[in-house]
Amino acid sequence: MQDVVLALLVKEPSHGYELRQRLAAALGPLGESLNAGQVYVTLTRLEKAGLVVAEREDVPVRGPRRKVYALTAAGQERVAAWMAEGAGPRPDVTEFHLKLVAAAESGAADPLALVDARRRELMRTLAETQRAALDHGAHARAGLLLEGISLRLQADLRWLEACERTWSGRARRGEGGGAG
Amino acid sequence: MIRGGFARGNGQAATARTAAGPALRTVGVSRRYGEEAGAVWAVDRLDLDVPAGQTLAVTGPSGCGKSTLLQLLGGLDRPTEGEVWLGGRRIDGLGERALARLRRRAVGFVFQAYHLMHELSAAQNVELPALLAGASPRTARARAAELLDRVGLADRARHLPSELSGGQRQRVAVARALVNEPLVVLADEPTGNLDSAATYDILRLFGELRAAGQTLVVVTHDERVAATADRVVSLRDGALADDIRLDGHGTGLAGEGSDDGSGRPGPGHDDGGGSGLGAMLAWED
């Protein structure tokens, strides 16, 4: 959550309400469970950690002057590190989805490059799993576990194909930016 | 279940390994279907080298051109433009008869639907390409018996394909593909009709071929099959989208990480990476 919120601030400073709108748009129905407080709690923590700074709006567009959050240098470094890091062998689909959205919106990374890197990571783990499965024999109990792991990895790889199709289509049509 | 190995004392695979140049090569190869407005480039200016002894998986979504590529590599189809080389010989310009001869001797095909002759026994199916290539009946019989033993089907030699399971039929097809000691084995969705256990049998068989130095190209949409290869190339719209080494020593090969042709920024070098399987086990105490 912290990483996602930071990444959404790369393009330009933003206030909490807008961040929540962008997150909700990226998450669709899953975003309905995101309550208003969570984003503000995260922003407060990030501010305490020195990753963002908050300022009051000079001239409110409407209503009261709201806090506008901006990344600090440390915050920018953290975003870059998050974009570069692998997702690990037990992938979190939501986190990777938000990473792609944030990457495209902020320009902090190329979503297609992230998809490629992720595919390589998953293929390596799958290769290792399949080697182990072939060594163990399909009928051993351990073989059953390995088959389950390989099926999960396969599901993740197939989802990446869908990610690739979506993001390469957007890049071609120049729709990389903008939530939803 | 699958006995014996595929160590080969003679044959083209051993020769090809030491020979200069790749077992398979395409240079700017393209294949167009249809004319003018309706033309579709199934394969689009593709450069690919497959070193002798490599097992290569070709993946990608339906319609990405992977089956067309396999047909071009095996001389079953001709490119609209570009070059196809097999074992150091350019084959895209060969005449029909020369091409048929070359296919018989130098290429072993494995198809998703097995393509066995229904009225012939397992052994006769394996013998047939040897006989067509000019082997004596006795030699053909001996080779077929040996290969059926290696794929674990010695006791099914006299069975008709209809008396065999899908997995057994495909193992007969693999034995048939090997009977002329081909330079390359080309497999198009070889596990597409098989259940999980039969798929693992075929993958084990391919693993033995790989250990014996057989050059093998497998077209598959199944990532679990692709993951058993030394190298995985992904096609998109007939062009190379990615090129991944999985053989555990991901550096030192010519063209490493630079021939993906995707033109994308990002991790250009495919440096092998670390172990992921161990990390699948995460205890929560």
Coordinates of C-alpha atoms in Angstrom, one line a residue:
Chain A
M1 CA 0.0 0.0 0.0
Q2 CA 2.8 2.4 0.9
D3 CA 4.7 1.7 -2.3
V4 CA 1.6 2.1 -4.4
V5 CA 0.7 5.5 -2.8
L6 CA 4.2 6.7 -3.2
A7 CA 4.3 5.7 -6.9
L8 CA 1.0 7.5 -7.6
L9 CA 2.8 10.7 -6.4
V10 CA 5.6 10.5 -8.9
K11 CA 3.8 12.3 -11.7
E12 CA 2.7 15.2 -9.6
P13 CA 1.8 16.1 -6.0
S14 CA -1.7 15.2 -5.1
H15 CA -4.2 15.2 -2.2
G16 CA -5.6 12.3 -0.3
Y17 CA -9.0 12.3 -1.9
E18 CA -7.6 12.2 -5.4
L19 CA -5.2 9.4 -4.5
R20 CA -8.1 7.4 -3.2
Q21 CA -10.1 8.0 -6.4
R22 CA -7.1 6.8 -8.6
L23 CA -6.6 3.7 -6.4
A24 CA -10.3 2.9 -6.5
A25 CA -10.3 3.3 -10.3
A26 CA -7.3 0.9 -10.7
L27 CA -8.9 -1.7 -8.3
G28 CA -12.4 -1.7 -9.7
P29 CA -14.7 -3.8 -7.5
L30 CA -11.8 -4.6 -5.2
G31 CA -11.5 -0.9 -4.5
E32 CA -14.9 -0.8 -2.8
S33 CA -13.3 -2.4 0.3
L34 CA -10.8 0.4 0.4
N35 CA -12.0 2.8 3.1
A36 CA -11.3 6.5 3.1
G37 CA -9.2 6.3 6.2
Q38 CA -6.7 3.8 4.9
V39 CA -5.2 6.2 2.4
Y40 CA -4.9 9.0 5.0
V41 CA -3.3 6.6 7.5
T42 CA -0.8 5.6 4.9
L43 CA 0.0 9.2 3.9
T44 CA 0.5 10.1 7.6
R45 CA 2.9 7.2 8.1
L46 CA 4.8 8.1 4.9
E47 CA 5.1 11.7 6.1
K48 CA 6.5 10.6 9.5
A49 CA 9.0 8.4 7.6
G50 CA 10.1 11.4 5.6
L51 CA 9.0 9.9 2.3
V52 CA 6.4 12.6 1.5
V53 CA 5.9 16.2 2.6
A54 CA 2.5 17.8 3.0
E55 CA 1.5 21.4 2.3
R56 CA -1.8 23.2 2.4
E57 CA -3.1 24.2 -0.9
D58 CA -2.6 27.9 -1.7
V59 CA -5.9 28.4 -3.4
P60 CA -8.5 25.7 -3.0
V61 CA -10.4 24.8 -6.1
R62 CA -13.4 24.4 -4.0
G63 CA -14.1 23.8 -0.3
P64 CA -11.4 24.1 2.4
R65 CA -7.7 24.2 1.7
R66 CA -6.6 20.6 1.5
K67 CA -3.2 19.0 2.2
V68 CA -1.2 18.3 -0.9
Y69 CA 1.3 15.6 -0.7
A70 CA 4.6 15.5 -2.6
L71 CA 7.4 13.0 -2.8
T72 CA 10.7 13.7 -1.0
A73 CA 14.0 12.6 -2.5
A74 CA 13.9 9.6 -0.2
G75 CA 10.4 8.8 -1.4
Q76 CA 11.5 8.9 -5.1
E77 CA 14.3 6.5 -4.3
R78 CA 11.9 4.1 -2.6
V79 CA 9.6 4.2 -5.7
A80 CA 12.5 3.4 -8.0
A81 CA 13.6 0.5 -5.7
W82 CA 10.0 -0.8 -5.7
M83 CA 9.8 -0.7 -9.5
A84 CA 13.1 -2.5 -9.9
E85 CA 12.5 -5.3 -7.3
G86 CA 11.2 -8.7 -8.3
A87 CA 7.8 -9.8 -6.9
G88 CA 9.2 -13.0 -5.6
P89 CA 8.0 -16.5 -6.2
R90 CA 4.6 -16.1 -4.5
P91 CA 3.2 -13.3 -6.4
D92 CA 0.5 -10.9 -5.2
V93 CA -1.6 -10.2 -8.3
T94 CA -3.1 -7.0 -6.8
E95 CA 0.2 -5.5 -6.0
F96 CA 1.7 -6.3 -9.4
H97 CA -1.4 -4.9 -11.1
L98 CA -1.1 -1.6 -9.1
K99 CA 2.6 -1.5 -9.9
L100 CA 1.8 -1.6 -13.6
V101 CA -0.9 1.1 -13.2
A102 CA 1.4 3.3 -11.2
A103 CA 4.3 2.7 -13.6
A104 CA 2.2 3.8 -16.5
E105 CA 0.7 6.8 -14.8
S106 CA 3.9 8.1 -13.4
G107 CA 6.3 7.1 -16.1
A108 CA 8.6 5.7 -13.4
A109 CA 8.9 2.5 -15.4
D110 CA 7.7 0.9 -18.6
P111 CA 4.9 -1.5 -17.7
L112 CA 5.9 -3.9 -20.6
A113 CA 9.5 -4.0 -19.2
L114 CA 8.0 -5.0 -15.8
V115 CA 5.9 -7.7 -17.5
D116 CA 8.9 -9.1 -19.3
A117 CA 11.0 -9.1 -16.1
R118 CA 8.2 -10.8 -14.2
R119 CA 7.8 -13.4 -16.9
R120 CA 11.4 -14.3 -16.8
E121 CA 11.3 -14.5 -13.0
L122 CA 8.3 -16.8 -13.2
M123 CA 9.7 -19.0 -16.0
R124 CA 12.8 -19.6 -14.0
T125 CA 10.9 -20.7 -11.0
L126 CA 8.7 -22.9 -13.2
A127 CA 11.7 -24.4 -14.8
E128 CA 13.1 -25.3 -11.5
T129 CA 9.8 -26.7 -10.3
Q130 CA 9.5 -28.8 -13.5
R131 CA 13.0 -30.1 -13.2
A132 CA 12.3 -31.2 -9.6
A133 CA 8.9 -32.7 -10.7
L134 CA 10.6 -34.7 -13.4
D135 CA 13.3 -35.9 -11.0
H136 CA 10.8 -37.0 -8.4
G137 CA 8.3 -38.9 -10.5
A138 CA 4.8 -37.9 -11.0
H139 CA 3.4 -40.4 -8.5
A140 CA 5.4 -39.5 -5.5
R141 CA 3.6 -37.2 -3.0
A142 CA 6.2 -34.6 -3.5
G143 CA 5.4 -34.7 -7.2
L144 CA 1.8 -33.8 -6.4
L145 CA 3.0 -30.7 -4.5
L146 CA 5.3 -29.7 -7.3
E147 CA 2.5 -30.1 -9.8
G148 CA 0.3 -27.8 -7.7
I149 CA 3.1 -25.2 -7.6
S150 CA 3.7 -25.4 -11.4
L151 CA 0.0 -25.0 -12.1
R152 CA -0.1 -21.8 -10.0
L153 CA 3.0 -20.5 -11.8
Q154 CA 1.3 -21.3 -15.1
A155 CA -1.8 -19.3 -14.1
D156 CA 0.4 -16.3 -13.2
L157 CA 2.2 -16.6 -16.6
R158 CA -1.1 -16.6 -18.4
W159 CA -2.3 -13.6 -16.6
L160 CA 0.9 -11.8 -17.6
E161 CA -0.1 -12.5 -21.2
A162 CA -3.3 -10.6 -20.6
C163 CA -1.3 -7.8 -18.9
E164 CA 1.0 -7.7 -21.9
R165 CA -1.9 -7.5 -24.4
T166 CA -3.6 -4.7 -22.4
W167 CA -0.5 -2.6 -21.8
S168 CA 1.0 -3.0 -25.3
G169 CA -2.4 -2.0 -26.7
R170 CA -2.5 1.1 -24.6
A171 CA 1.1 2.0 -25.4
R172 CA 0.3 1.7 -29.1
R173 CA -2.7 3.9 -28.9
G174 CA -1.0 6.3 -26.6
E175 CA -3.4 5.7 -23.7
G176 CA -0.7 5.0 -21.2
G177 CA -1.7 7.6 -18.7
G178 CA -4.9 8.3 -16.9
A179 CA -6.7 6.2 -14.3
G180 CA -9.4 3.9 -15.5
Chain B
M1 CA 8.5 -46.6 -16.9
I2 CA 10.7 -45.2 -19.7
R3 CA 13.8 -47.4 -19.8
G4 CA 17.2 -47.0 -21.3
G5 CA 18.9 -43.8 -22.4
F6 CA 19.5 -42.1 -25.7
A7 CA 23.3 -42.0 -25.6
R8 CA 24.4 -42.3 -29.2
G9 CA 27.8 -43.4 -30.3
N10 CA 27.4 -42.2 -33.8
G11 CA 25.0 -40.2 -35.8
Q12 CA 24.4 -36.7 -36.9
A13 CA 23.7 -35.2 -33.5
A14 CA 27.3 -35.8 -32.4
T15 CA 28.6 -34.5 -35.7
A16 CA 26.4 -31.4 -35.6
R17 CA 27.6 -30.6 -32.1
T18 CA 31.1 -30.1 -33.3
A19 CA 30.3 -28.6 -36.6
A20 CA 30.5 -24.9 -37.0
G21 CA 27.2 -23.0 -37.1
P22 CA 23.8 -23.7 -35.6
A23 CA 21.6 -26.7 -36.4
L24 CA 18.9 -24.3 -37.4
R25 CA 19.0 -20.7 -38.6
T26 CA 16.6 -18.3 -40.0
V27 CA 17.7 -15.0 -41.5
G28 CA 15.0 -12.3 -42.0
V29 CA 12.4 -15.0 -42.6
S30 CA 8.8 -14.1 -43.3
R31 CA 5.7 -15.9 -44.4
R32 CA 2.8 -14.1 -45.8
Y33 CA -0.7 -15.6 -46.2
G34 CA -3.1 -14.0 -48.6
E35 CA -2.6 -11.2 -51.0
E36 CA -2.5 -7.4 -50.9
A37 CA -5.2 -5.9 -48.6
G38 CA -6.0 -9.2 -46.9
A39 CA -2.3 -10.3 -46.4
V40 CA -1.3 -11.5 -43.0
W41 CA 2.4 -11.9 -42.1
A42 CA 2.3 -15.0 -39.9
V43 CA 6.1 -14.8 -39.5
D44 CA 7.7 -11.4 -39.9
R45 CA 11.4 -10.9 -40.5
L46 CA 12.5 -13.4 -37.9
D47 CA 16.2 -14.1 -37.1
L48 CA 16.8 -17.2 -35.1
D49 CA 19.7 -19.4 -34.4
V50 CA 19.3 -22.8 -32.7
P51 CA 22.7 -24.2 -31.7
A52 CA 23.1 -28.0 -32.1
G53 CA 22.1 -29.8 -28.9
Q54 CA 19.8 -27.1 -27.7
T55 CA 16.2 -27.7 -26.7
L56 CA 14.2 -24.7 -27.7
A57 CA 10.6 -23.9 -26.7
V58 CA 8.6 -21.5 -28.9
T59 CA 5.6 -20.0 -27.2
G60 CA 3.1 -17.3 -27.7
P61 CA -0.7 -16.7 -28.1
S62 CA -2.7 -18.4 -30.8
G63 CA -2.0 -16.9 -34.2
C64 CA 1.5 -15.6 -33.1
G65 CA 3.1 -17.6 -35.9
K66 CA 4.7 -20.3 -33.9
S67 CA 3.4 -23.3 -35.9
T68 CA 4.2 -21.5 -39.1
L69 CA 7.7 -21.0 -37.9
L70 CA 8.1 -24.7 -37.1
Q71 CA 6.8 -25.6 -40.6
L72 CA 9.4 -23.3 -42.2
L73 CA 12.2 -24.8 -40.0
G74 CA 11.2 -28.3 -41.1
G75 CA 10.8 -27.6 -44.8
L76 CA 7.1 -28.3 -44.7
D77 CA 6.4 -24.7 -45.9
R78 CA 8.5 -22.1 -47.8
P79 CA 9.1 -18.6 -46.6
T80 CA 7.8 -15.6 -48.6
E81 CA 11.2 -14.0 -48.1
G82 CA 14.3 -14.7 -46.1
E83 CA 16.5 -17.7 -45.5
V84 CA 16.1 -21.0 -43.7
W85 CA 19.2 -23.1 -42.9
L86 CA 19.3 -26.6 -41.6
G87 CA 22.6 -28.2 -40.5
G88 CA 24.6 -25.6 -42.4
R89 CA 22.6 -26.0 -45.6
R90 CA 20.2 -23.5 -47.0
I91 CA 16.8 -25.2 -47.6
D92 CA 14.3 -22.5 -48.6
G93 CA 15.3 -22.8 -52.3
L94 CA 15.4 -26.5 -52.6
G95 CA 13.1 -28.3 -55.0
E96 CA 10.2 -30.4 -53.8
R97 CA 11.9 -33.7 -54.2
A98 CA 15.2 -32.6 -52.5
L99 CA 13.2 -31.1 -49.7
A100 CA 11.2 -34.3 -49.2
R101 CA 14.4 -36.3 -49.0
L102 CA 15.9 -33.8 -46.6
R103 CA 12.9 -33.9 -44.3
R104 CA 13.0 -37.7 -44.2
R105 CA 16.6 -37.9 -43.3
A106 CA 17.3 -34.8 -41.2
V107 CA 14.0 -33.9 -39.5
G108 CA 11.8 -35.8 -37.1
F109 CA 8.3 -34.4 -36.6
V110 CA 6.0 -34.9 -33.7
F111 CA 2.4 -33.5 -34.0
Q112 CA -0.3 -32.8 -31.5
A113 CA -2.6 -35.4 -33.1
Y114 CA 0.1 -38.0 -33.4
H115 CA -0.5 -38.6 -37.1
L116 CA 0.1 -42.4 -36.8
M117 CA -1.1 -44.7 -39.6
H118 CA -4.2 -46.4 -38.2
E119 CA -3.8 -49.7 -40.0
L120 CA -0.2 -50.2 -39.0
S121 CA 1.1 -51.5 -35.6
A122 CA 3.2 -49.3 -33.3
A123 CA 6.4 -51.1 -34.6
Q124 CA 5.4 -50.7 -38.2
N125 CA 4.7 -47.0 -37.7
V126 CA 8.2 -46.5 -36.3
E127 CA 9.8 -48.6 -39.1
L128 CA 8.0 -46.8 -42.0
P129 CA 10.2 -43.6 -42.2
A130 CA 13.4 -45.8 -42.0
L131 CA 12.1 -47.9 -44.9
L132 CA 11.3 -44.8 -46.9
A133 CA 14.8 -43.5 -46.3
G134 CA 16.2 -46.7 -47.7
A135 CA 17.0 -48.8 -44.7
S136 CA 16.7 -52.6 -45.1
P137 CA 13.6 -54.2 -43.5
R138 CA 15.8 -55.9 -41.0
T139 CA 17.6 -52.7 -40.0
A140 CA 14.3 -50.8 -39.8
R141 CA 12.8 -53.6 -37.6
A142 CA 15.8 -53.6 -35.3
R143 CA 15.8 -49.8 -34.9
A144 CA 12.0 -49.7 -34.2
A145 CA 12.3 -52.4 -31.6
E146 CA 15.1 -50.5 -29.9
L147 CA 13.3 -47.2 -29.9
L148 CA 10.0 -48.6 -28.7
D149 CA 12.0 -50.1 -25.8
R150 CA 13.5 -46.7 -25.1
V151 CA 10.1 -45.0 -24.9
G152 CA 8.8 -47.8 -22.7
L153 CA 6.6 -49.5 -25.2
A154 CA 8.4 -52.7 -26.0
D155 CA 5.4 -54.7 -24.9
R156 CA 3.0 -52.6 -27.2
A157 CA 5.0 -53.1 -30.4
R158 CA 2.2 -55.1 -32.1
H159 CA -0.7 -53.0 -31.0
L160 CA -2.6 -50.8 -33.3
P161 CA -2.7 -47.1 -32.5
S162 CA -6.4 -47.5 -31.6
E163 CA -5.3 -49.9 -28.9
L164 CA -3.0 -47.4 -27.3
S165 CA -3.7 -44.5 -24.9
G166 CA -3.0 -40.9 -26.1
G167 CA 0.3 -40.8 -24.2
Q168 CA 1.4 -44.1 -25.6
R169 CA 0.5 -43.0 -29.1
Q170 CA 2.6 -39.9 -28.7
R171 CA 5.5 -42.0 -27.4
V172 CA 5.3 -44.1 -30.6
A173 CA 5.3 -40.8 -32.6
V174 CA 8.5 -39.7 -30.7
A175 CA 10.1 -43.1 -31.5
R176 CA 9.1 -42.7 -35.2
A177 CA 10.6 -39.2 -35.2
L178 CA 13.9 -40.6 -34.0
V179 CA 14.2 -43.6 -36.3
N180 CA 16.4 -41.9 -38.9
E181 CA 18.6 -40.2 -36.3
P182 CA 17.5 -36.8 -37.4
L183 CA 19.5 -33.6 -37.1
V184 CA 16.6 -31.9 -35.4
V185 CA 13.3 -33.0 -33.9
L186 CA 10.4 -30.6 -34.3
A187 CA 7.4 -31.0 -32.1
D188 CA 4.2 -29.0 -32.6
E189 CA 2.1 -29.0 -29.4
P190 CA 3.2 -32.5 -28.5
T191 CA 1.3 -32.6 -25.2
G192 CA -1.7 -30.7 -26.4
N193 CA -4.0 -33.8 -26.2
L194 CA -2.4 -35.3 -23.2
D195 CA -3.3 -35.4 -19.5
S196 CA -0.8 -34.4 -16.8
A197 CA 0.7 -37.8 -16.2
A198 CA 1.2 -38.5 -20.0
T199 CA 2.6 -35.0 -20.4
Y200 CA 5.3 -35.7 -17.7
D201 CA 6.1 -39.0 -19.5
I202 CA 6.7 -37.0 -22.8
L203 CA 8.7 -34.4 -20.9
R204 CA 10.9 -37.1 -19.3
L205 CA 11.5 -38.5 -22.8
F206 CA 12.5 -35.1 -24.1
G207 CA 14.8 -34.7 -21.1
E208 CA 16.6 -37.9 -22.2
L209 CA 16.8 -36.6 -25.8
R210 CA 18.3 -33.4 -24.5
A211 CA 20.8 -35.3 -22.4
A212 CA 21.8 -37.2 -25.5
G213 CA 22.5 -33.9 -27.4
Q214 CA 19.5 -34.0 -29.7
T215 CA 18.5 -30.7 -31.1
L216 CA 14.8 -30.2 -30.3
V217 CA 12.3 -27.4 -31.1
V218 CA 9.0 -27.6 -29.3
V219 CA 6.1 -25.3 -30.1
T220 CA 3.8 -25.1 -27.2
H221 CA 1.2 -22.9 -25.5
D222 CA 1.8 -24.7 -22.3
E223 CA 4.3 -22.8 -20.1
R224 CA 4.9 -26.0 -18.0
V225 CA 6.2 -27.7 -21.2
A226 CA 8.2 -24.6 -22.2
A227 CA 9.9 -24.4 -18.8
T228 CA 11.7 -27.7 -19.4
A229 CA 13.6 -26.4 -22.4
D230 CA 17.1 -24.8 -22.4
R231 CA 15.7 -21.7 -23.9
V232 CA 12.2 -20.2 -24.5
V233 CA 11.4 -17.7 -27.2
S234 CA 8.1 -15.9 -27.3
L235 CA 6.5 -14.8 -30.5
R236 CA 4.1 -11.9 -30.9
D237 CA 2.6 -11.1 -34.3
G238 CA 5.2 -13.3 -36.0
A239 CA 8.3 -11.6 -34.4
L240 CA 10.4 -12.4 -31.4
A241 CA 9.1 -10.8 -28.3
D242 CA 11.4 -12.4 -25.7
D243 CA 14.2 -14.9 -25.5
I244 CA 14.9 -16.5 -22.1
R245 CA 17.7 -18.9 -21.1
L246 CA 16.7 -21.5 -18.6
D247 CA 19.6 -23.9 -18.8
G248 CA 21.2 -22.7 -15.6
H249 CA 24.2 -21.2 -17.3
G250 CA 22.6 -18.2 -18.8
T251 CA 25.7 -16.4 -19.9
G252 CA 28.5 -17.0 -22.4
L253 CA 26.3 -17.9 -25.4
A254 CA 26.5 -15.8 -28.5
G255 CA 23.7 -13.3 -28.8
E256 CA 22.7 -13.7 -25.1
G257 CA 20.1 -11.3 -24.1
S258 CA 20.6 -9.1 -27.2
D259 CA 18.6 -11.1 -29.7
D260 CA 15.2 -10.6 -28.3
G261 CA 14.4 -8.1 -30.9
S262 CA 11.6 -6.6 -28.8
G263 CA 13.2 -3.1 -28.9
R264 CA 11.9 -2.5 -25.5
P265 CA 13.8 -0.9 -22.7
G266 CA 14.2 -3.0 -19.6
P267 CA 16.3 -5.9 -18.4
G268 CA 18.3 -6.5 -21.6
H269 CA 20.5 -9.1 -20.0
D270 CA 19.1 -12.4 -18.9
D271 CA 21.6 -13.3 -16.3
G272 CA 20.3 -16.5 -14.9
G273 CA 18.6 -15.3 -11.8
G274 CA 18.4 -17.1 -8.5
S275 CA 16.4 -19.9 -7.0
G276 CA 12.7 -19.3 -6.7
L277 CA 11.4 -22.7 -5.7
G278 CA 12.8 -22.7 -2.2
A279 CA 11.1 -19.5 -1.5
M280 CA 7.7 -21.1 -2.4
L281 CA 7.9 -22.5 1.1
A282 CA 7.2 -19.6 3.5
W283 CA 6.4 -20.7 7.0
E284 CA 4.1 -18.5 8.9
D285 CA 5.0 -19.0 12.6

